PDB file of C-alpha atoms in Angstrom:
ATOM      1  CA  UNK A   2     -40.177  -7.308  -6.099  1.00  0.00           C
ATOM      2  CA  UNK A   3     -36.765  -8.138  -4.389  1.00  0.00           C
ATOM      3  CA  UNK A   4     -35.365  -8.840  -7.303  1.00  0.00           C
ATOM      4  CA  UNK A   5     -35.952  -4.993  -8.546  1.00  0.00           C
ATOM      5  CA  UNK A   6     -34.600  -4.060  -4.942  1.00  0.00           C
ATOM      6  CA  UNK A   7     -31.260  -5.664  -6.631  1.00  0.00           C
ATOM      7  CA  UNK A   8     -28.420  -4.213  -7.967  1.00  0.00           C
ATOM      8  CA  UNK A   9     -29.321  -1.433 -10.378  1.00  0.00           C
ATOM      9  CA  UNK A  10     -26.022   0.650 -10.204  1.00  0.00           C
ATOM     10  CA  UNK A  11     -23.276  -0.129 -12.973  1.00  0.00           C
ATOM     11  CA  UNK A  12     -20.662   2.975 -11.811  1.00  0.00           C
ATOM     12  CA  UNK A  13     -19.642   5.193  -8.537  1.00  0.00           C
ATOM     13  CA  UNK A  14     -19.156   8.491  -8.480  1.00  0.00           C
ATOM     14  CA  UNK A  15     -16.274   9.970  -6.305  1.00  0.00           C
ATOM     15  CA  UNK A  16     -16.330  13.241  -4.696  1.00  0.00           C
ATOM     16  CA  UNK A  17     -12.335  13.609  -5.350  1.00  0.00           C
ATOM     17  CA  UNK A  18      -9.883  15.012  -2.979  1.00  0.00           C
ATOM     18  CA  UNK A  19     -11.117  18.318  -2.655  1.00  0.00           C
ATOM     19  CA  UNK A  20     -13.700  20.444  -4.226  1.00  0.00           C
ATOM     20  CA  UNK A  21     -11.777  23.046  -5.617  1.00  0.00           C
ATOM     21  CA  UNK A  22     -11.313  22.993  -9.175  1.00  0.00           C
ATOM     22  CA  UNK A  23      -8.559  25.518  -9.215  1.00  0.00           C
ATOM     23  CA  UNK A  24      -6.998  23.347  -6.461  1.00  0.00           C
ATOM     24  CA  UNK A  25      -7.185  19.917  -8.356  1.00  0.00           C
ATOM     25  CA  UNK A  26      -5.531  21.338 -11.316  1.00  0.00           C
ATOM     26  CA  UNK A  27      -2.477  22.300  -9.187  1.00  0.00           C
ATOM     27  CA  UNK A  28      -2.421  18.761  -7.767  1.00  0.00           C
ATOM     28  CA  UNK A  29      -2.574  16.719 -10.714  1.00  0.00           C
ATOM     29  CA  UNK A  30       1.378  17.738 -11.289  1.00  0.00           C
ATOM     30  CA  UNK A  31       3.173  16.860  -7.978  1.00  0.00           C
ATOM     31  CA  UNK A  32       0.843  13.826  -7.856  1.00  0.00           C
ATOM     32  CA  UNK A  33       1.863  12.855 -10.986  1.00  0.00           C
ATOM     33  CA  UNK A  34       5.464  13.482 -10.138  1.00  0.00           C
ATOM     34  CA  UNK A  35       5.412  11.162  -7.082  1.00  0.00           C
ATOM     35  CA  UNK A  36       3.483   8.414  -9.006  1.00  0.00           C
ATOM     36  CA  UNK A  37       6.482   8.590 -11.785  1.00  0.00           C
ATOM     37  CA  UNK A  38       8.630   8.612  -8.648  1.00  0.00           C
ATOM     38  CA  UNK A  39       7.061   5.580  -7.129  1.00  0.00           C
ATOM     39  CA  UNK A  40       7.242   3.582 -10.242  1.00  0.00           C
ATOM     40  CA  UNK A  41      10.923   4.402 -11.137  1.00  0.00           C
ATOM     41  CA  UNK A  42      11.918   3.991  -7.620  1.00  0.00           C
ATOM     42  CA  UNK A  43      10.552   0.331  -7.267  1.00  0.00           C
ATOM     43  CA  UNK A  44      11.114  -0.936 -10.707  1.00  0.00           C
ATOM     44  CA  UNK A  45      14.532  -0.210 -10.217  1.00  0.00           C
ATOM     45  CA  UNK A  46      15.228  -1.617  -7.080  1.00  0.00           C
ATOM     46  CA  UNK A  47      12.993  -4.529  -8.256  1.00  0.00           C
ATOM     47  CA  UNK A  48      15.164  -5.142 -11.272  1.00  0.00           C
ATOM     48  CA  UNK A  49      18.434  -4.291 -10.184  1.00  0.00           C
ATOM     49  CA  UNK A  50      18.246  -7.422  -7.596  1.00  0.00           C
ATOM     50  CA  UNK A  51      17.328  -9.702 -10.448  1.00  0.00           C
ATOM     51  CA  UNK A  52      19.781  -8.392 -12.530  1.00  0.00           C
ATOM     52  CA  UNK A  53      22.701  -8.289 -10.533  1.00  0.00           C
ATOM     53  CA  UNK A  54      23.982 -11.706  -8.663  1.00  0.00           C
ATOM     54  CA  UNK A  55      25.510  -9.911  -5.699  1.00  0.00           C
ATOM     55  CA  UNK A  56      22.406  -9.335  -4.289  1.00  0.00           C
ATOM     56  CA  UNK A  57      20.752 -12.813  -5.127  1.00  0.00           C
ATOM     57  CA  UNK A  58      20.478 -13.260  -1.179  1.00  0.00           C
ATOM     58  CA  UNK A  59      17.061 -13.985   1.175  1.00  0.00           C
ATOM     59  CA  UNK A  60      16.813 -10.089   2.434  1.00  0.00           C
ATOM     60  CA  UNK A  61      17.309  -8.940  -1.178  1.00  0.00           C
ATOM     61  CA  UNK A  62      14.419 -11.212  -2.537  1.00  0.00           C
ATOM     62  CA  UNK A  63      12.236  -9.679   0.094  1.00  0.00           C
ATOM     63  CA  UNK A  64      13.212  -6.333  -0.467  1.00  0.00           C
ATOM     64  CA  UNK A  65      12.274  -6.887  -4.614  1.00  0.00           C
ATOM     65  CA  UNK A  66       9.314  -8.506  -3.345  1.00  0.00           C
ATOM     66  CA  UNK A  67       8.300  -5.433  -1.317  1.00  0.00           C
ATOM     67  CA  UNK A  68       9.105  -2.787  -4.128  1.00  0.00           C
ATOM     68  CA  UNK A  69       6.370  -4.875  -6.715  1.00  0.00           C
ATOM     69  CA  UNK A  70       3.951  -4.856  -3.803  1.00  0.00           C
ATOM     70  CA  UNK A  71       4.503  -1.057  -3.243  1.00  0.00           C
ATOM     71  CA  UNK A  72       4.350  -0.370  -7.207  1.00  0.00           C
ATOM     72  CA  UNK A  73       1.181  -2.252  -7.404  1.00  0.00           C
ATOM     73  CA  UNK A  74      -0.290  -0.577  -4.281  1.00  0.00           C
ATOM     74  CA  UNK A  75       0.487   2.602  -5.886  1.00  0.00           C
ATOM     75  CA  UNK A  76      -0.668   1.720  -9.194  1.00  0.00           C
ATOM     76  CA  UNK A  77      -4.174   0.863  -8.072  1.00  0.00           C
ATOM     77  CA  UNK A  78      -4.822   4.191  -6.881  1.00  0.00           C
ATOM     78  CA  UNK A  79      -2.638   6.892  -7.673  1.00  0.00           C
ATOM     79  CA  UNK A  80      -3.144   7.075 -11.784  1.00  0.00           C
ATOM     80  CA  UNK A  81      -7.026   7.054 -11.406  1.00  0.00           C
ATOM     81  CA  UNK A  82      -6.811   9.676  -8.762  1.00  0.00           C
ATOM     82  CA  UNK A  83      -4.586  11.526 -11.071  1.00  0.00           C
ATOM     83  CA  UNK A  84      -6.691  11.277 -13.999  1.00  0.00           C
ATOM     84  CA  UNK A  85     -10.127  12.415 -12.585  1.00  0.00           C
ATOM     85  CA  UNK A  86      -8.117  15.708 -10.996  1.00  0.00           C
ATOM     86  CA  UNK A  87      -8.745  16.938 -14.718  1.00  0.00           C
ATOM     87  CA  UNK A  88     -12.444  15.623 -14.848  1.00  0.00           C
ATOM     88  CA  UNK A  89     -15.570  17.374 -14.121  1.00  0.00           C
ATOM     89  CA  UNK A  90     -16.750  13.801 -13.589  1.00  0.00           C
ATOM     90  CA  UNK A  91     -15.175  11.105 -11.321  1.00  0.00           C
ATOM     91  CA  UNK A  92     -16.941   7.776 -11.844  1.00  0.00           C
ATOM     92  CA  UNK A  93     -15.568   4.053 -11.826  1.00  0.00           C
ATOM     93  CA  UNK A  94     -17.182   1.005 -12.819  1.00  0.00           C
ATOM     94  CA  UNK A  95     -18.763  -1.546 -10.325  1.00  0.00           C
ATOM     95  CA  UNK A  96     -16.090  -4.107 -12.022  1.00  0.00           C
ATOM     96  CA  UNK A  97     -13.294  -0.975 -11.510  1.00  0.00           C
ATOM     97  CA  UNK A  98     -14.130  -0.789  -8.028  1.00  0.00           C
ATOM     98  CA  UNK A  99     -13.930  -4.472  -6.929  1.00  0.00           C
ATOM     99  CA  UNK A 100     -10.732  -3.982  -8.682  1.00  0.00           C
ATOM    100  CA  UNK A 101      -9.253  -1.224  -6.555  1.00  0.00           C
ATOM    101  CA  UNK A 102     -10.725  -2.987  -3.334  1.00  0.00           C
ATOM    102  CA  UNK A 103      -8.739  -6.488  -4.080  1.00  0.00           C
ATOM    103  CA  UNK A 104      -5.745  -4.569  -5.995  1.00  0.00           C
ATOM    104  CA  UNK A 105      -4.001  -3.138  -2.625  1.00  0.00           C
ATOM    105  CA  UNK A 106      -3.521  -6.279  -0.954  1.00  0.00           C
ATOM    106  CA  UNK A 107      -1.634  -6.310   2.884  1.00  0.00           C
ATOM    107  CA  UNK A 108       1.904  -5.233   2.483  1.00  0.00           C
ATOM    108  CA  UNK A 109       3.937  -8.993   2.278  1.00  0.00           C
ATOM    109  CA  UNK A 110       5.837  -9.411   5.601  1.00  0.00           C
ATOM    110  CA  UNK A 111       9.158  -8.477   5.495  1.00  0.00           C
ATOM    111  CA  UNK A 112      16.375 -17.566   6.546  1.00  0.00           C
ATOM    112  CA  UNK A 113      17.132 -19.498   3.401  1.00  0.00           C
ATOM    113  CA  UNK A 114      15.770 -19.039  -0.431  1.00  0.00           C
ATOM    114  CA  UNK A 115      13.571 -21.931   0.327  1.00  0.00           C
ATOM    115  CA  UNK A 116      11.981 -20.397   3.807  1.00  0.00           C
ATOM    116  CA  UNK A 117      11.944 -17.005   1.775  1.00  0.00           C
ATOM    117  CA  UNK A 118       9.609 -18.293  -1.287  1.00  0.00           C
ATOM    118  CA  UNK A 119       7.187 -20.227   1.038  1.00  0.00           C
ATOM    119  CA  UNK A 120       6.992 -16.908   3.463  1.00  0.00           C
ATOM    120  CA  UNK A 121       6.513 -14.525   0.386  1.00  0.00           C
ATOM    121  CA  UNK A 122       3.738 -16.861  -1.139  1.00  0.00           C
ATOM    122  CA  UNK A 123       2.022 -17.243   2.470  1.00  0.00           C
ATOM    123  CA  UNK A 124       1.285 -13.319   2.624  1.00  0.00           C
ATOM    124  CA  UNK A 125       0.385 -12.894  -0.827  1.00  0.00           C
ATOM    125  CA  UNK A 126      -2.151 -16.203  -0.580  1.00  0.00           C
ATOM    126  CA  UNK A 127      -3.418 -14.499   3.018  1.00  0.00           C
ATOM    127  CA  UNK A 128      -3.914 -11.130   1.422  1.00  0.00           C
ATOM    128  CA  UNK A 129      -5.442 -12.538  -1.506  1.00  0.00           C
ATOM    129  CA  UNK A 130      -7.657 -15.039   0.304  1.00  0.00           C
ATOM    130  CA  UNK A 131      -8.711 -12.267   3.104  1.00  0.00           C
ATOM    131  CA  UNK A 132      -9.482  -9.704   0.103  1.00  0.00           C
ATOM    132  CA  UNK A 133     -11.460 -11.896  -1.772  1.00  0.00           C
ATOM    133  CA  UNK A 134     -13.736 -12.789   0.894  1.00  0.00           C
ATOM    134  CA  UNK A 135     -14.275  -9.242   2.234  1.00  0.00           C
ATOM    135  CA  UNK A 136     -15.474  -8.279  -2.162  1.00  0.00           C
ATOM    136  CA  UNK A 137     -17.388 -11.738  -1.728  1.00  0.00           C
ATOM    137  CA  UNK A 138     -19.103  -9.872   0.993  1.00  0.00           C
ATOM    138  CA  UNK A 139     -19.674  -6.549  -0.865  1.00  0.00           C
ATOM    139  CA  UNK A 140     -20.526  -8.569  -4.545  1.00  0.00           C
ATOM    140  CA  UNK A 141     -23.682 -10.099  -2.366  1.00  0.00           C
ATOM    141  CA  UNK A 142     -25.213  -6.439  -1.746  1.00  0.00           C
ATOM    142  CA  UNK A 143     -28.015  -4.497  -3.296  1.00  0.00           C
ATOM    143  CA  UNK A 144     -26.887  -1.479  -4.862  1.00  0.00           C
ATOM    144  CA  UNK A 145     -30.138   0.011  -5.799  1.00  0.00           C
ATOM    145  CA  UNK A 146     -29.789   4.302  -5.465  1.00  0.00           C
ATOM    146  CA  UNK A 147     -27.009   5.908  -3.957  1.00  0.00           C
ATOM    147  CA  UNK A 148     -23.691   5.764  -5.792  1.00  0.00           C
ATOM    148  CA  UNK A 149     -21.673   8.730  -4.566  1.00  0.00           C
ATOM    149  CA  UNK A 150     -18.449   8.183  -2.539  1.00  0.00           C
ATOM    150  CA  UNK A 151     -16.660  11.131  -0.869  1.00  0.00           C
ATOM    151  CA  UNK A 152     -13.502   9.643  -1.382  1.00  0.00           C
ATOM    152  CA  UNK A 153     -10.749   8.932  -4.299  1.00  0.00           C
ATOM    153  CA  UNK A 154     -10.733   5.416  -4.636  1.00  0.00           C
ATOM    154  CA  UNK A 155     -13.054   2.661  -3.595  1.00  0.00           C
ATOM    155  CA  UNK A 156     -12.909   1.285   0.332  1.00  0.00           C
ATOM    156  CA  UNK A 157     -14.911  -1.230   1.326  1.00  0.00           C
ATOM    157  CA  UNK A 158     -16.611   0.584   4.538  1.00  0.00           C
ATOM    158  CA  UNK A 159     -17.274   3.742   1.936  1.00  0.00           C
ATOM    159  CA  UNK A 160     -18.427   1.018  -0.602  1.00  0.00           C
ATOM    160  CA  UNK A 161     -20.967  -0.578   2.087  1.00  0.00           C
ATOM    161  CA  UNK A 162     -22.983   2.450   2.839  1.00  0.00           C
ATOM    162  CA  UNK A 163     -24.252   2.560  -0.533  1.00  0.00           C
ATOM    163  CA  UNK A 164     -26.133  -0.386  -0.115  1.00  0.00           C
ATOM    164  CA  UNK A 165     -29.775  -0.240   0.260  1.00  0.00           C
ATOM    165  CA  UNK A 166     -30.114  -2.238   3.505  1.00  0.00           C
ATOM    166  CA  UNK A 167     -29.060  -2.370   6.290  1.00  0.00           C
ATOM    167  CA  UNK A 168     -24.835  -2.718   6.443  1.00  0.00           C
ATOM    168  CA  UNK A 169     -24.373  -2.271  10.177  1.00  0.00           C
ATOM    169  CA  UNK A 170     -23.355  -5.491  11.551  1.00  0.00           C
ATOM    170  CA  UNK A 171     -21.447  -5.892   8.250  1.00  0.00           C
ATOM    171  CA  UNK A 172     -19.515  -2.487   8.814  1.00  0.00           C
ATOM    172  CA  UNK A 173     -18.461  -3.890  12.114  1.00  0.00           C
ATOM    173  CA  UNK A 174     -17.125  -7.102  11.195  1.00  0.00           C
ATOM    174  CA  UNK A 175     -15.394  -5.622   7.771  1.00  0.00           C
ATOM    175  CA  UNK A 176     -13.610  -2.714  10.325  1.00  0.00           C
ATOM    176  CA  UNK A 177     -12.838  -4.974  13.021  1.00  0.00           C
ATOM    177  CA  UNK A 178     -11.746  -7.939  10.299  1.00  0.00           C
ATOM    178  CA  UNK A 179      -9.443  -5.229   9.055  1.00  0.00           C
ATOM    179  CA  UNK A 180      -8.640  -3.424  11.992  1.00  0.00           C
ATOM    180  CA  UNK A 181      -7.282  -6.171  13.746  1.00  0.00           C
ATOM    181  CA  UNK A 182      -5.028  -8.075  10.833  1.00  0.00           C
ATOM    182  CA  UNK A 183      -3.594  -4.583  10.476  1.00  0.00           C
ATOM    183  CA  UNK A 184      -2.896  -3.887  14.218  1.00  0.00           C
ATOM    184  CA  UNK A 185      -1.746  -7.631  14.084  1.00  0.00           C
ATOM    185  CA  UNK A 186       0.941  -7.250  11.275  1.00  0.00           C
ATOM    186  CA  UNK A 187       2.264  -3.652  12.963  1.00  0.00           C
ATOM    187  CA  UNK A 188       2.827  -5.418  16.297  1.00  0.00           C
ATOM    188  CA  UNK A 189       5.066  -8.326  14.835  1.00  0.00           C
ATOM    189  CA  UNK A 190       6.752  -5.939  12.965  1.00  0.00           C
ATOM    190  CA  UNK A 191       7.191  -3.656  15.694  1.00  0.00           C
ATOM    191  CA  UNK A 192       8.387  -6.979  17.764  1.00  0.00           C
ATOM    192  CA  UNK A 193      10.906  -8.168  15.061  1.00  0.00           C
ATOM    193  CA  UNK A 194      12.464  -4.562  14.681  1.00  0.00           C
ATOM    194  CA  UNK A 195      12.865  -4.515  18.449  1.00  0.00           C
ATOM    195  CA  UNK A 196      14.307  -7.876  18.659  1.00  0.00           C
ATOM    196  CA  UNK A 197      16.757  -6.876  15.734  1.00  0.00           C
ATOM    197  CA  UNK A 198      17.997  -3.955  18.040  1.00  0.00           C
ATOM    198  CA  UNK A 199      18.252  -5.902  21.411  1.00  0.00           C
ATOM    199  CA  UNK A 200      20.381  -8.847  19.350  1.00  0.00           C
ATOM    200  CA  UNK A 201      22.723  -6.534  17.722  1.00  0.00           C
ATOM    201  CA  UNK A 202      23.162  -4.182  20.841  1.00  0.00           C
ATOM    202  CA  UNK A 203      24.125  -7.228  22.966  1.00  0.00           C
ATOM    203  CA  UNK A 204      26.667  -8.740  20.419  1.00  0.00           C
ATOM    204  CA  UNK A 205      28.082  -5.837  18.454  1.00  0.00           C
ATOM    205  CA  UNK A 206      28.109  -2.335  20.713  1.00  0.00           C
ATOM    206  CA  UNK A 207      29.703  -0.793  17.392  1.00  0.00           C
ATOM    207  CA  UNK A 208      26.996  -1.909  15.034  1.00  0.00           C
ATOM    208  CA  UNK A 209      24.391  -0.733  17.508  1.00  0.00           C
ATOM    209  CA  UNK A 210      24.613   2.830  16.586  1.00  0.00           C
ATOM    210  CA  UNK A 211      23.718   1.616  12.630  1.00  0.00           C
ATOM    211  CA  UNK A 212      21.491  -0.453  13.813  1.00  0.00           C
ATOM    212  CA  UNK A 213      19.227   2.077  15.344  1.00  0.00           C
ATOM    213  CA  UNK A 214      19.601   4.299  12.864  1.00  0.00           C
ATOM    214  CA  UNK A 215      18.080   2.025   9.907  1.00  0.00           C
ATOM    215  CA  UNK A 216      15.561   0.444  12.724  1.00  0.00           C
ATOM    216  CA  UNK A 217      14.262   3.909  13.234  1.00  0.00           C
ATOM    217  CA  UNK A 218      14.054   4.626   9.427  1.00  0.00           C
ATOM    218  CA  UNK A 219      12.100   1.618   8.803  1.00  0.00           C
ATOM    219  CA  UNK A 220      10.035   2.156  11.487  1.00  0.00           C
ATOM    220  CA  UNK A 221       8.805   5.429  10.552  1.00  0.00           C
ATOM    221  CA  UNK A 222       7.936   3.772   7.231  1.00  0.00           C
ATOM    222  CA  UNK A 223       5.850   0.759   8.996  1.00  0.00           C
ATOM    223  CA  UNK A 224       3.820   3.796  11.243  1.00  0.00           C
ATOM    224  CA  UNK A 225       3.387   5.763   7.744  1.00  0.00           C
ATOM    225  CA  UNK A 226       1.515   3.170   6.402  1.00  0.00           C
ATOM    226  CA  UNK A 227      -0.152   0.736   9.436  1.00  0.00           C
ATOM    227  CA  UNK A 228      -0.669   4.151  11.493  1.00  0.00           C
ATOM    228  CA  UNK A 229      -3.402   4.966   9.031  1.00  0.00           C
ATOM    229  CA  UNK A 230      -4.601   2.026   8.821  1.00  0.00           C
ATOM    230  CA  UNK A 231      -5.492   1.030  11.740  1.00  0.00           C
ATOM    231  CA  UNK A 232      -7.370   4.330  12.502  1.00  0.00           C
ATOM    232  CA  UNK A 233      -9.433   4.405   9.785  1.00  0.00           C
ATOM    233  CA  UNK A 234     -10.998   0.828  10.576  1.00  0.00           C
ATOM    234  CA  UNK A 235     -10.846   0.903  14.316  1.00  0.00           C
ATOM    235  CA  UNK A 236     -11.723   4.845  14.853  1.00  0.00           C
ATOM    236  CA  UNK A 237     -15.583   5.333  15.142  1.00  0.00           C
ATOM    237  CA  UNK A 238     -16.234   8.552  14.283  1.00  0.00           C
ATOM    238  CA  UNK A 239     -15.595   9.208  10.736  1.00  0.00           C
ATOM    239  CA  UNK A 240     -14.135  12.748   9.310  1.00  0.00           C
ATOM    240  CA  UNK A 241     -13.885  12.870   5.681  1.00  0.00           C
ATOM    241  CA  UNK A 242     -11.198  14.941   5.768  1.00  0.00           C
ATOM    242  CA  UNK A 243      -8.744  13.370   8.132  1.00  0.00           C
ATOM    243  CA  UNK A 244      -9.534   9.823   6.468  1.00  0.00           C
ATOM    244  CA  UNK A 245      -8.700  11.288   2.899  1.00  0.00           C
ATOM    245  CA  UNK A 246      -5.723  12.967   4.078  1.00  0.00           C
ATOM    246  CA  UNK A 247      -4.311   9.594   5.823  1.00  0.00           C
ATOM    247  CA  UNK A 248      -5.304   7.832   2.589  1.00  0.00           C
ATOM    248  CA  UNK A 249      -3.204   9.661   0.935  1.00  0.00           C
ATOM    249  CA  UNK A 250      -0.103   8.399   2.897  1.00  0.00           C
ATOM    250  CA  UNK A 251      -0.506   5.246   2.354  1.00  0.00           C
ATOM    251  CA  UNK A 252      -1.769   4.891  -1.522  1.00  0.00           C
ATOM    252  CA  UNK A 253       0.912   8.010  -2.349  1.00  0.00           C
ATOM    253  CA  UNK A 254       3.194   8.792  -0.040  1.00  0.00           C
ATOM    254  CA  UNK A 255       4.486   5.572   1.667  1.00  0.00           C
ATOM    255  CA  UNK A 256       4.967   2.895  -1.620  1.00  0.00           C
ATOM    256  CA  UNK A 257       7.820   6.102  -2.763  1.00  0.00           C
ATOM    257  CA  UNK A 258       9.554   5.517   0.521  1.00  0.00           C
ATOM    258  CA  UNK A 259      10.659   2.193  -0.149  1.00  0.00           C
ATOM    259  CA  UNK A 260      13.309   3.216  -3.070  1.00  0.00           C
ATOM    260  CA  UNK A 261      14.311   5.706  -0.442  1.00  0.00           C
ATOM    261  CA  UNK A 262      14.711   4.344   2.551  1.00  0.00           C
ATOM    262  CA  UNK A 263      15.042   0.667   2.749  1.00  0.00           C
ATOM    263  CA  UNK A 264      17.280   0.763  -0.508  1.00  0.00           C
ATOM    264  CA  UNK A 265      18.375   3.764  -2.027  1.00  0.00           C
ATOM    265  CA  UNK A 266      20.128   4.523   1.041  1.00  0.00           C
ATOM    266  CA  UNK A 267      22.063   1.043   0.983  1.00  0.00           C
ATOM    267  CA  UNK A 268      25.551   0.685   0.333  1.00  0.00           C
ATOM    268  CA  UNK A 269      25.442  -2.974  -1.803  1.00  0.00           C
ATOM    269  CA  UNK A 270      22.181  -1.412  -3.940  1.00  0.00           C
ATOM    270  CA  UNK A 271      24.483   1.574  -4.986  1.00  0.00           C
ATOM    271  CA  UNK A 272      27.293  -0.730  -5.244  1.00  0.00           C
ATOM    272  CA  UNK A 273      25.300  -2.999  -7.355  1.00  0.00           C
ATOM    273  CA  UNK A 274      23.797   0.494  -9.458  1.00  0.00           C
ATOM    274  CA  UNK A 275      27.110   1.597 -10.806  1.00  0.00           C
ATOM    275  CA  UNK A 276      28.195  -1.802 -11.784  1.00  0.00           C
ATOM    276  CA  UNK A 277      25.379  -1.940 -13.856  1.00  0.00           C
ATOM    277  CA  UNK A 278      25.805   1.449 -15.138  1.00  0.00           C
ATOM    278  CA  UNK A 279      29.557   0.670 -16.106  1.00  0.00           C
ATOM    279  CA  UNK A 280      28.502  -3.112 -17.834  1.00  0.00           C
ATOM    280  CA  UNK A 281      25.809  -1.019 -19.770  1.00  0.00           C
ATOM    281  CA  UNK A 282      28.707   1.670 -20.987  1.00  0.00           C
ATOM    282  CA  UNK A 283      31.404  -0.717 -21.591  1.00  0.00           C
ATOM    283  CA  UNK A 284      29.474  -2.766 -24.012  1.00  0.00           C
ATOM    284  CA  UNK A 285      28.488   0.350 -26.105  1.00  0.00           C
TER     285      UNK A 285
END
């Protein structure tokens, strides 16, 4: 008998974004368009640091780093809730799911080449290792009935309710697990950008006009993305709209502001752009 309380369901079904067919048509082209965007944007930056030895330095690595972490974020998400904007029927494997819950790992933390390796692989083995054993968690549950999410992409406190037993005490490890690596990364980030400011101010007063100004850029990026976050697993009360609209941010909207912000807008990355434009047209 328990084992026929097991796992019987082999696909989700999502509600989507909206209801609204007329509406989802609409969205599948700016979606689409940012997507493209998001790709382009961190490919490029991605590449042109590899490609060009002028920016073979430690904040350049991290910054590559940081634009394959956004395009896989992105990618994990954004094409399937593209696609199913022109379906009548939005479904995803069991296997897809587990997929999408261990794809968007923690954004990698952003010293010599050396320190810069071991500090990249430390976040990606931490995200991987604390992803693994929240699906570990969800692979253990009996799926036996309810399969629909009202969502776009598969979360693991949307995943848990669908289990038929009792997912309470789970819930509330899973959020506050969450809740609090997220809150912890945003505070040391928050503490490095403030240190940043507080060094430069006190040894350069020209450079602390700059300073500020890419600080605060930055910083509205880190908010963009932790902001939701954090109030998604540590709220209580859960509206469906306000969680899918803060999704949104940071699935979509933040992995695009990385070409934008902490690169396009830098002075060695166009520098290091045209060169490689004018290489590529002088050897045609």
């Amino acid at each position: 008998m328990e084992d026929a309380n097991h796992s019987v369901v082999s696909e989700f079904i999502f509600r989507g974004l909206c209801n609204s067919r007329q509406l989802q048509t609409f969205l599948f082209l700016p979606f689409s368009t940012l997507y493209l965007m998001t790709v382009v944007g961190n490919l490029l930056v991605a590449l042109l640091i590899i490609a060009d030895s002028h920016l073979h330095s430690p904040m350049y690595f991290l910054l590559a780093n940081l634009s394959f972490v956004d395009f896989c974020l992105s990618s994990v998400t954004t094409p399937k809730l593209t696609t199913d904007f022109l379906k009548d029927s939005k479904t995803i494997s069991f296997g897809g799911c587990g997929t999408q819950i261990l794809g968007p790992l923690h954004y990698s933390h952003i010293m010599d080449r050396h320190k810069c390796i071991w500090l990249v692989l430390t976040s990606w083995i931490i995200g991987f290792l604390h992803a693994m054993s929240q699906l570990a968690m969800i692979l253990d549950l009996p799926f036996c009935g309810l399969r629909v999410m009202d969502s776009f992409f598969c979360d693991i406190p949307l995943v848990i309710k669908l289990a038929c037993t009792d997912t309470h005490t789970l819930g509330i490890v899973i959020n506050a697990d969450s809740g609090v690596l997220d809150t912890t990364c945003f505070i040391l980030l928050l503490i490095s950008y403030t240190y940043i400011l507080v060094t430069v101010r006190l040894h350069s007063k020209d450079g602390a006009s700059k300073a500020r100004s890419t600080c605060t850029s930055h910083i509205s990026v880190v908010v963009l993305f932790f902001g939701p976050c954090i109030f998604i697993y540590l709220w209580p009360p859960s509206i469906s709209w306000v969680d899918k609209f803060l999704a949104v941010f940071y699935t979509v909207i933040t992995p695009l502001l990385n070409p934008a912000i902490y690169t396009m807008r830098n002075k060695e990355i166009k520098n290091a752009l045209k060169r490689q434009i004018s290489q590529h047209v002088h050897s045609e």
